[in-house]
mmCIF file of C-alpha atoms in Angstrom:
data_model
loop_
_atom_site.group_PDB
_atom_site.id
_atom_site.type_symbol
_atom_site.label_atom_id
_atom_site.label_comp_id
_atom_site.label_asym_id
_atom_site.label_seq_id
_atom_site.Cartn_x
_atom_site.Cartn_y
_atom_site.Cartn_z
ATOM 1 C CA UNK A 1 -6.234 68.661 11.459
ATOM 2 C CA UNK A 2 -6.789 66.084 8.751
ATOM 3 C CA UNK A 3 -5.915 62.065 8.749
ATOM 4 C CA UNK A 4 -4.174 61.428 5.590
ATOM 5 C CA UNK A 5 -3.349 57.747 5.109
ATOM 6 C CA UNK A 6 -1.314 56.394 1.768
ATOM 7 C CA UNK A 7 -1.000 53.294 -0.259
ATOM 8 C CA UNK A 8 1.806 51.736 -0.556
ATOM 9 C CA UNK A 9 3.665 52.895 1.957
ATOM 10 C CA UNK A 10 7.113 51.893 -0.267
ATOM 11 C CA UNK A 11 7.297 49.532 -3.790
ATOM 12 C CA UNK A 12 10.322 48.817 -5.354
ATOM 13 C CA UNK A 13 9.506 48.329 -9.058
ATOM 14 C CA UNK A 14 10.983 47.513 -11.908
ATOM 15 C CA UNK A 15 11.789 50.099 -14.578
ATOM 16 C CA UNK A 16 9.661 50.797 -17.343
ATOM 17 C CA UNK A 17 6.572 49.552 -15.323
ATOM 18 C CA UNK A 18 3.576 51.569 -13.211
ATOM 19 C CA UNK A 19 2.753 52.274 -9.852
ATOM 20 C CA UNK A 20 -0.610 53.817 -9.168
ATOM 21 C CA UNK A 21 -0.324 55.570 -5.174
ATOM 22 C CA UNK A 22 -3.600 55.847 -3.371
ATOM 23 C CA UNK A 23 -4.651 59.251 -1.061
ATOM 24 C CA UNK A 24 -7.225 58.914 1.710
ATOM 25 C CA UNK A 25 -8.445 61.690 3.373
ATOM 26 C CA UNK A 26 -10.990 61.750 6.839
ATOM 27 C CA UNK A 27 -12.971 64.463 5.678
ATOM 28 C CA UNK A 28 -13.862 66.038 2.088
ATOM 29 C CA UNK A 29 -11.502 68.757 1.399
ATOM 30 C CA UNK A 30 -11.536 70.663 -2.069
ATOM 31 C CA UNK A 31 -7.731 70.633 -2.759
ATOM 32 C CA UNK A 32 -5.495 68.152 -3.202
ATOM 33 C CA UNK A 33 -1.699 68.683 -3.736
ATOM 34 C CA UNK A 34 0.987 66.102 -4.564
ATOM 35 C CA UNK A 35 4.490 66.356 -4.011
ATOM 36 C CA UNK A 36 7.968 64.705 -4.910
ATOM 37 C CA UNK A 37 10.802 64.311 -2.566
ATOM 38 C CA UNK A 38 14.116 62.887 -4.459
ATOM 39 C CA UNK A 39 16.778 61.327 -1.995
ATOM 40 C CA UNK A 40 18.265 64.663 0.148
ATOM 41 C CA UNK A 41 16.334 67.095 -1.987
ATOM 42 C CA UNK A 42 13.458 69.082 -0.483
ATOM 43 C CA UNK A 43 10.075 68.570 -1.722
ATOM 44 C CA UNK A 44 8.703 69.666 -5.133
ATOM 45 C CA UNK A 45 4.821 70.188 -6.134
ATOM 46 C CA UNK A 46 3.926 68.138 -8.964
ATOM 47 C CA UNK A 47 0.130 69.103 -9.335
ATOM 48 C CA UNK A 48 -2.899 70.218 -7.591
ATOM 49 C CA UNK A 49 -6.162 67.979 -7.739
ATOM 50 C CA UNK A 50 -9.362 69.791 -7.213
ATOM 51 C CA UNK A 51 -12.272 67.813 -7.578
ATOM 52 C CA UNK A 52 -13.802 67.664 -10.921
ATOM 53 C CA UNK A 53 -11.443 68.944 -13.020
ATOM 54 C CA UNK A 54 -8.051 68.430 -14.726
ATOM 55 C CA UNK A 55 -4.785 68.447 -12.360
ATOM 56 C CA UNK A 56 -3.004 71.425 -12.722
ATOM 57 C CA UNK A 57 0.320 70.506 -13.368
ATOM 58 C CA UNK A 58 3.930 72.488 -11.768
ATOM 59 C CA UNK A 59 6.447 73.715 -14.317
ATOM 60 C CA UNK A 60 8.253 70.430 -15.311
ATOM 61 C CA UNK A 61 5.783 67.217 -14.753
ATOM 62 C CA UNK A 62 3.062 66.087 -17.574
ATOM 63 C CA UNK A 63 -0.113 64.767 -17.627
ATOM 64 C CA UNK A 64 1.314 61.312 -19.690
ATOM 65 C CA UNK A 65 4.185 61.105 -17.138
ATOM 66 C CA UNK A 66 2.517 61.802 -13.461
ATOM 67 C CA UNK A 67 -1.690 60.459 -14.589
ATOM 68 C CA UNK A 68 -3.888 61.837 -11.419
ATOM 69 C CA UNK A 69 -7.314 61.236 -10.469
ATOM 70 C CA UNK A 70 -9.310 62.847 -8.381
ATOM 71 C CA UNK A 71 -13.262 60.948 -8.122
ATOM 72 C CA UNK A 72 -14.641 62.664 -5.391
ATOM 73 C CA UNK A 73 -13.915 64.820 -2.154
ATOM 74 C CA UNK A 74 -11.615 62.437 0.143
ATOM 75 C CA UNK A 75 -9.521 60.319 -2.657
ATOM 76 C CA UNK A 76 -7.281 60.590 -5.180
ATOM 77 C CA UNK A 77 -4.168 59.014 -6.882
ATOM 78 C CA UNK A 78 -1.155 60.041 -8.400
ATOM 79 C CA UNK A 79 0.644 57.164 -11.065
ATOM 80 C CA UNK A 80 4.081 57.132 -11.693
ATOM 81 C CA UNK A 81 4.508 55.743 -15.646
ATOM 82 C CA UNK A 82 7.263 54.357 -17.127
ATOM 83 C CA UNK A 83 9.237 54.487 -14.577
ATOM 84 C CA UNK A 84 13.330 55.191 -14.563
ATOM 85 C CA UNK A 85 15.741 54.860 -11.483
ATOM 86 C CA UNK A 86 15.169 58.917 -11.602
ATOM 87 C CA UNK A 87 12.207 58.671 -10.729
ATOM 88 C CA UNK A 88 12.941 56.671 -7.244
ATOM 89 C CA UNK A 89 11.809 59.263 -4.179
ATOM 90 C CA UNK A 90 9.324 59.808 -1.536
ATOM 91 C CA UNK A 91 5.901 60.771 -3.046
ATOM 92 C CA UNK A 92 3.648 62.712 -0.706
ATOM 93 C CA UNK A 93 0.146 64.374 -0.752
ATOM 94 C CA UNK A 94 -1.203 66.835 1.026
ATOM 95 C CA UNK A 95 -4.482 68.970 1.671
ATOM 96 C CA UNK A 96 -5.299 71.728 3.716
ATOM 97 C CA UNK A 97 -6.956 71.361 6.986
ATOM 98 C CA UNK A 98 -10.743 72.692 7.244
ATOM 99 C CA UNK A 99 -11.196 75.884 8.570
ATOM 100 C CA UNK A 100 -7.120 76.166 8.793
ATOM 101 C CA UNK A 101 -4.269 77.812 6.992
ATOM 102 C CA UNK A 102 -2.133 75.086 7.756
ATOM 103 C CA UNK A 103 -1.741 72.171 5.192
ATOM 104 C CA UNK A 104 -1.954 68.546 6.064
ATOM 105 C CA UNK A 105 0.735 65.880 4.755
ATOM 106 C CA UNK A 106 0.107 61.908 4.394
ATOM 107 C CA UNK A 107 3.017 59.626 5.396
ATOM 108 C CA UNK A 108 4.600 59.486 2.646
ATOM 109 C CA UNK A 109 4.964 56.729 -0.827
ATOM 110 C CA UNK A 110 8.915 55.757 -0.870
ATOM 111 C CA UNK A 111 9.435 54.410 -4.371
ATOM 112 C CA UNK A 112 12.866 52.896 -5.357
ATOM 113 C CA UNK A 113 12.989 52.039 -9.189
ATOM 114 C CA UNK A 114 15.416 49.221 -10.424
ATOM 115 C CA UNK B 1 16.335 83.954 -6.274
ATOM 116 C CA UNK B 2 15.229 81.654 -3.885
ATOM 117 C CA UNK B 3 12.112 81.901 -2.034
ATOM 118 C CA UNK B 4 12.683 80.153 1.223
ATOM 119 C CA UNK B 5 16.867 79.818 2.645
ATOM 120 C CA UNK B 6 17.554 77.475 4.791
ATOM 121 C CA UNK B 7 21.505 78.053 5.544
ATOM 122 C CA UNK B 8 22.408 75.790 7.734
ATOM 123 C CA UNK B 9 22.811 72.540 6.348
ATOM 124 C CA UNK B 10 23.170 70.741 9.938
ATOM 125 C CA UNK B 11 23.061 71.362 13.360
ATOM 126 C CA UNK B 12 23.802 70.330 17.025
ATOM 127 C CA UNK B 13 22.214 70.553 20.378
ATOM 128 C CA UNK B 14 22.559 68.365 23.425
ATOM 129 C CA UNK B 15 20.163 67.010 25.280
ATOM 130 C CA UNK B 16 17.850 69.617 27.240
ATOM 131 C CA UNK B 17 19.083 73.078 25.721
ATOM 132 C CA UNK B 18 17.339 75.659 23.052
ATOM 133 C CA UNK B 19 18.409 75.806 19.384
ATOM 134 C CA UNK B 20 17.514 77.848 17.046
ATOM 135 C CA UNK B 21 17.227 76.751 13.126
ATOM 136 C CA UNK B 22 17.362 79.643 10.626
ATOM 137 C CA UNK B 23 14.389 80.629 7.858
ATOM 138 C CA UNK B 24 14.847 83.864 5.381
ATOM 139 C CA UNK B 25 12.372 84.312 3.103
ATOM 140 C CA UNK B 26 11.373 86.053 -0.341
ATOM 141 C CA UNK B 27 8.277 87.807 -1.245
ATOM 142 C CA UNK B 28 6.422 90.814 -2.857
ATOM 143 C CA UNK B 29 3.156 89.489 -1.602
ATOM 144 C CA UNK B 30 1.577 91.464 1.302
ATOM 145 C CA UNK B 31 -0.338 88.207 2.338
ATOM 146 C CA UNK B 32 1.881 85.173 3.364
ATOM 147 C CA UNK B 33 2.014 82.057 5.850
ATOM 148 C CA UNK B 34 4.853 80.607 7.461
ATOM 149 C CA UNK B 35 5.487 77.136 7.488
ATOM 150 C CA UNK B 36 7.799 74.667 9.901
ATOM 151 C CA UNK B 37 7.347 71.011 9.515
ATOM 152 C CA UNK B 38 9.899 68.361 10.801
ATOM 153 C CA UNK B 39 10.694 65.293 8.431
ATOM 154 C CA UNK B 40 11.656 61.991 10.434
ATOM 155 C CA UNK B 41 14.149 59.166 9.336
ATOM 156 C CA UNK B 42 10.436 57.922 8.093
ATOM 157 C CA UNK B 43 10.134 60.065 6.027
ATOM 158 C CA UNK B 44 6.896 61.377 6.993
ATOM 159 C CA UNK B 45 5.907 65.547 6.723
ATOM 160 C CA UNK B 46 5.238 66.894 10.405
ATOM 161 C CA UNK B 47 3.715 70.375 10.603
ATOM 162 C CA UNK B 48 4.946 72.073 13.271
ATOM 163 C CA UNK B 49 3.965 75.813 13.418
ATOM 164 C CA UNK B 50 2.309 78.252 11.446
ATOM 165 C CA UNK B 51 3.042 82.274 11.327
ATOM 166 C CA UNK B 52 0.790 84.311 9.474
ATOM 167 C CA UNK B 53 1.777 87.827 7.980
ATOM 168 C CA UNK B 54 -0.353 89.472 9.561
ATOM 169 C CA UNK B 55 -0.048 88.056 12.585
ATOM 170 C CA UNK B 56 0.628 90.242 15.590
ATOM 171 C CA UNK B 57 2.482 88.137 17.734
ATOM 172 C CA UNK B 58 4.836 85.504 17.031
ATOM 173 C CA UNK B 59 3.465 81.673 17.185
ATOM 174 C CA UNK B 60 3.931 79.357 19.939
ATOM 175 C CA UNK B 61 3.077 75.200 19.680
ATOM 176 C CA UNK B 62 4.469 73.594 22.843
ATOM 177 C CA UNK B 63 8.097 73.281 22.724
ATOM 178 C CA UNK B 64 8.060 75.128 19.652
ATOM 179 C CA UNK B 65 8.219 78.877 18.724
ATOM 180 C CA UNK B 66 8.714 80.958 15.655
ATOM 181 C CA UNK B 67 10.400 84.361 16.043
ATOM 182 C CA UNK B 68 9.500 86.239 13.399
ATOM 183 C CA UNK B 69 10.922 89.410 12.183
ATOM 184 C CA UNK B 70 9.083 90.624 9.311
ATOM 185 C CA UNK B 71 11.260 93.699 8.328
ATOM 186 C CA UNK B 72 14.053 91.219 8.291
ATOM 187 C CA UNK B 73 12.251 88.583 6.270
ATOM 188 C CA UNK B 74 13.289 85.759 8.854
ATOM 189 C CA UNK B 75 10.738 83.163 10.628
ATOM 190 C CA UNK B 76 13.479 81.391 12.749
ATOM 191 C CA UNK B 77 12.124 78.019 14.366
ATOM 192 C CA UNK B 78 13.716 78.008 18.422
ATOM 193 C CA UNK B 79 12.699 74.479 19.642
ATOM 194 C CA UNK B 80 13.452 74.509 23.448
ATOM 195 C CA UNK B 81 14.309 72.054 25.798
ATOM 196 C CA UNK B 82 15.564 69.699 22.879
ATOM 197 C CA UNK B 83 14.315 65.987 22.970
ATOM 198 C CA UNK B 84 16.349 63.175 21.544
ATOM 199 C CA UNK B 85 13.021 62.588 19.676
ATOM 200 C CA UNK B 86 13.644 65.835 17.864
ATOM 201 C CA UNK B 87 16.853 64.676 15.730
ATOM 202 C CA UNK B 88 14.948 65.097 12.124
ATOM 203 C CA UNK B 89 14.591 67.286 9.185
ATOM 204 C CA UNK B 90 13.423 70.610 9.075
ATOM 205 C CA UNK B 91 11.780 72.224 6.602
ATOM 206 C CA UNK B 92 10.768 75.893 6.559
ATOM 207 C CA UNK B 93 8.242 76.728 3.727
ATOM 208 C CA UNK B 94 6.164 79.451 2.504
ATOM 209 C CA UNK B 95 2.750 80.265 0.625
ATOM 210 C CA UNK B 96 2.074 83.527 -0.551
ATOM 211 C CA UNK B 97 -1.026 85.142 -2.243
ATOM 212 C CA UNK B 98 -4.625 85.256 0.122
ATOM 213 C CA UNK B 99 -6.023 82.271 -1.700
ATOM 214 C CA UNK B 100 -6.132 79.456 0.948
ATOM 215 C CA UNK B 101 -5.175 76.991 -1.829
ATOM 216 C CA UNK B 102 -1.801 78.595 -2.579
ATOM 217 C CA UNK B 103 1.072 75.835 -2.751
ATOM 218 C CA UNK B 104 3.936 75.929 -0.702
ATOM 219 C CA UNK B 105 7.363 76.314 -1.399
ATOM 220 C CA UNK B 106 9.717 74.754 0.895
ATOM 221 C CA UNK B 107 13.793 75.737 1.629
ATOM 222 C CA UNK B 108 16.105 72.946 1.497
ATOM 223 C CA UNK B 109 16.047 72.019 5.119
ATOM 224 C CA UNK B 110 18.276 71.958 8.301
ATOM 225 C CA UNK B 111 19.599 68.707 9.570
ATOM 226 C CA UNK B 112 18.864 68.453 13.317
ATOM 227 C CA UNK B 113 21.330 65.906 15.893
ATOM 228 C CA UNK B 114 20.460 66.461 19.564
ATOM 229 C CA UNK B 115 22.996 64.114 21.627
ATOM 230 C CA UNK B 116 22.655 62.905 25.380
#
């Protein structure tokens, strides 16, 4: 399995501000996912994050909207901009476990936007 | 249509019996995983169990088993000898394609209460 940790673990911000969330992995893994759970929805892939290169954005979120880096095998970061009340949800990443099928989820960023 | 259905919205068990929580799925692909993971009031993701397509026999993680019937497209999670510590979300979810770096796509979960 993998240790995923996040940072925060919940914000409450103000609207039309930033919040940069932090992904920490144990071990180097070569894909990163990041995913967006709105209040009693079910989650939805933003992007991927491979190391190296550009996100690869899901059908619906933009580079200018959902910034992510990615600087080396065990971090990356996913910011929020400009943030509305509609953007208020659980943010979560996730990577794949080495040598598994099975993919590995962090505990979770719950943003609420004012 | 949707990929993963997740029909029943909530459910009940007491204390101590088996329940089973309902997963259809949609696919083309001849290569696919299985997901269950189990979402807590904190909101964190849980996996659970994973059932390959290929897969011969049907997976078993403690409490937990998946029966899978792949001419029916259904990967039903039974969770036996329910635990107060199991009333959570569950989420069933799918990744198709051989590539290990396939995303998943998740049904809209099952609402689990087990009572005294």
């Amino acid at each position: 399995s993998a240790v995923i940790s996040q940072k925060p673990s919940r914000d409450i911000c103000q609207r039309g501000t930033s919040l940069t969330i932090q992904c920490q992995v144990d071990s180097q893994v070569t894909m990163m996912f990041w995913y967006r759970q709105q209040p009693g929805q079910s989650l939805t892939l933003i992007a991927t994050a491979n190391q190296g290169s550009e996100a690869t954005y899901e059908s619906g979120f933009v580079i200018d909207k959902f910034p992510i880096s990615r600087p080396n095998l065990t971090f990356s970061t996913l910011t929020v901009s400009n943030m509305s009340p509609e953007d208020s949800s659980i943010y979560l990443c996730s990577v794949e476990g080495t040598g598994t099928d099975t993919q590995y989820f962090g505990p979770g960023t719950r943003l609420t936007v004012l | 249509a949707q990929k993963i259905t997740q029909t029943q919205p909530g459910m009940f068990v007491q204390e101590k019996e088996a329940v089973t929580l309902d997963c259809t799925y949609d696919t083309s692909d001849p290569s696919y995983g299985l997901f269950w993971y189990k979402q807590p009031s904190s909101g964190e993701m849980i996996f659970l169990i994973y059932q390959g397509s290929y897969d011969q026999q049907n997976a078993t993680e403690g409490r937990y088993s998946l029966n899978f019937q792949k001419a029916r497209k259904s990967a039903n999670l039974v969770i036996s000898a329910s635990q107060l510590g199991d009333s959570a979300m569950y989420f069933c979810a799918m990744r198709e394609g051989q590539g290990r770096y396939s995303t998943l796509t998740f049904g809209k979960g099952t609402m689990l209460l087990v009572s005294p």
